[in-house]
PDB file of C-alpha atoms in Angstrom:
ATOM      1  CA  UNK A   1     102.319  98.769 106.724  1.00  0.00           C
ATOM      2  CA  UNK A   2     101.530  96.213 104.000  1.00  0.00           C
ATOM      3  CA  UNK A   3     105.226  95.376 103.629  1.00  0.00           C
ATOM      4  CA  UNK A   4     106.357  95.846 107.223  1.00  0.00           C
ATOM      5  CA  UNK A   5     108.349  92.715 107.974  1.00  0.00           C
ATOM      6  CA  UNK A   6     108.997  92.940 111.707  1.00  0.00           C
ATOM      7  CA  UNK A   7     107.277  93.990 114.896  1.00  0.00           C
ATOM      8  CA  UNK A   8     109.442  97.063 115.504  1.00  0.00           C
ATOM      9  CA  UNK A   9     108.558  98.512 112.118  1.00  0.00           C
ATOM     10  CA  UNK A  10     104.875  97.712 112.584  1.00  0.00           C
ATOM     11  CA  UNK A  11     104.826  99.338 116.026  1.00  0.00           C
ATOM     12  CA  UNK A  12     106.599 102.424 114.677  1.00  0.00           C
ATOM     13  CA  UNK A  13     104.186 102.771 111.776  1.00  0.00           C
ATOM     14  CA  UNK A  14     101.175 102.278 114.044  1.00  0.00           C
ATOM     15  CA  UNK A  15     102.493 104.904 116.466  1.00  0.00           C
ATOM     16  CA  UNK A  16     102.727 107.311 113.512  1.00  0.00           C
ATOM     17  CA  UNK A  17      99.108 106.691 112.528  1.00  0.00           C
ATOM     18  CA  UNK A  18      99.314 103.919 109.933  1.00  0.00           C
ATOM     19  CA  UNK A  19      95.886 102.382 109.325  1.00  0.00           C
ATOM     20  CA  UNK A  20      95.568  98.635 109.989  1.00  0.00           C
ATOM     21  CA  UNK A  21      92.501  98.516 107.760  1.00  0.00           C
ATOM     22  CA  UNK A  22      94.088 100.244 104.753  1.00  0.00           C
ATOM     23  CA  UNK A  23      93.573  98.260 101.557  1.00  0.00           C
ATOM     24  CA  UNK A  24      95.827  97.915  98.553  1.00  0.00           C
ATOM     25  CA  UNK A  25      94.586  97.743  94.942  1.00  0.00           C
ATOM     26  CA  UNK A  26      93.633  94.092  95.481  1.00  0.00           C
ATOM     27  CA  UNK A  27      91.570  94.857  98.573  1.00  0.00           C
ATOM     28  CA  UNK A  28      94.121  93.211 100.864  1.00  0.00           C
ATOM     29  CA  UNK A  29      94.984  94.878 104.138  1.00  0.00           C
ATOM     30  CA  UNK A  30      98.247  94.622 106.113  1.00  0.00           C
ATOM     31  CA  UNK A  31      96.953  91.556 107.962  1.00  0.00           C
ATOM     32  CA  UNK A  32      96.820  89.593 104.713  1.00  0.00           C
ATOM     33  CA  UNK A  33     100.521  90.202 104.090  1.00  0.00           C
ATOM     34  CA  UNK A  34     101.707  89.980 107.701  1.00  0.00           C
ATOM     35  CA  UNK A  35     101.307  86.208 107.677  1.00  0.00           C
ATOM     36  CA  UNK A  36     104.089  86.118 105.090  1.00  0.00           C
ATOM     37  CA  UNK A  37     106.555  87.436 107.667  1.00  0.00           C
ATOM     38  CA  UNK A  38     105.598  85.988 111.031  1.00  0.00           C
ATOM     39  CA  UNK A  39     102.772  85.077 113.326  1.00  0.00           C
ATOM     40  CA  UNK A  40     103.999  87.799 115.709  1.00  0.00           C
ATOM     41  CA  UNK A  41     103.460  90.444 113.016  1.00  0.00           C
ATOM     42  CA  UNK A  42      99.962  89.088 112.483  1.00  0.00           C
ATOM     43  CA  UNK A  43      99.198  89.136 116.215  1.00  0.00           C
ATOM     44  CA  UNK A  44     100.253  92.778 116.640  1.00  0.00           C
ATOM     45  CA  UNK A  45      97.961  93.862 113.798  1.00  0.00           C
ATOM     46  CA  UNK A  46      95.029  91.941 115.285  1.00  0.00           C
ATOM     47  CA  UNK A  47      95.726  93.496 118.690  1.00  0.00           C
ATOM     48  CA  UNK A  48      95.547  96.899 117.006  1.00  0.00           C
ATOM     49  CA  UNK A  49      92.181  96.415 115.368  1.00  0.00           C
ATOM     50  CA  UNK A  50      92.741  94.413 112.196  1.00  0.00           C
ATOM     51  CA  UNK A  51      89.804  92.194 111.280  1.00  0.00           C
ATOM     52  CA  UNK A  52      90.736  88.528 111.273  1.00  0.00           C
ATOM     53  CA  UNK A  53      87.945  87.642 108.847  1.00  0.00           C
ATOM     54  CA  UNK A  54      88.798  90.402 106.336  1.00  0.00           C
ATOM     55  CA  UNK A  55      88.759  89.338 102.696  1.00  0.00           C
ATOM     56  CA  UNK A  56      90.403  90.833  99.641  1.00  0.00           C
ATOM     57  CA  UNK A  57      88.670  91.589  96.317  1.00  0.00           C
ATOM     58  CA  UNK A  58      88.849  87.893  95.354  1.00  0.00           C
ATOM     59  CA  UNK A  59      87.286  86.826  98.641  1.00  0.00           C
ATOM     60  CA  UNK A  60      90.530  85.485 100.060  1.00  0.00           C
ATOM     61  CA  UNK A  61      91.057  85.590 103.823  1.00  0.00           C
ATOM     62  CA  UNK A  62      94.232  85.490 105.893  1.00  0.00           C
ATOM     63  CA  UNK A  63      93.966  81.681 105.840  1.00  0.00           C
ATOM     64  CA  UNK A  64      94.237  81.741 102.042  1.00  0.00           C
ATOM     65  CA  UNK A  65      97.284  83.990 102.257  1.00  0.00           C
ATOM     66  CA  UNK A  66      98.907  81.723 104.861  1.00  0.00           C
ATOM     67  CA  UNK A  67      98.503  78.801 102.470  1.00  0.00           C
ATOM     68  CA  UNK A  68      99.764  80.853  99.534  1.00  0.00           C
ATOM     69  CA  UNK A  69     102.872  81.896 101.506  1.00  0.00           C
ATOM     70  CA  UNK A  70     103.271  78.358 102.933  1.00  0.00           C
ATOM     71  CA  UNK A  71     103.029  79.597 106.499  1.00  0.00           C
ATOM     72  CA  UNK A  72     101.614  76.798 108.637  1.00  0.00           C
ATOM     73  CA  UNK A  73     102.015  78.532 112.016  1.00  0.00           C
TER      74      UNK A  73
END
């Protein structure tokens, strides 16, 4: 789910039980990375229970990731 790059893949993974709150080794969850791909990917994760204020191990939120990936949507 962390590298799912489109809505269809995200929906498929969610339907198969993927966890929106799963964290990688850096403490980032799929929401952190979804902003890299599209706002629609981000929205679907939020609609399925992802926490918009979640922070990784460095304290970075989705806003930090949006800036890092140069996504201004």
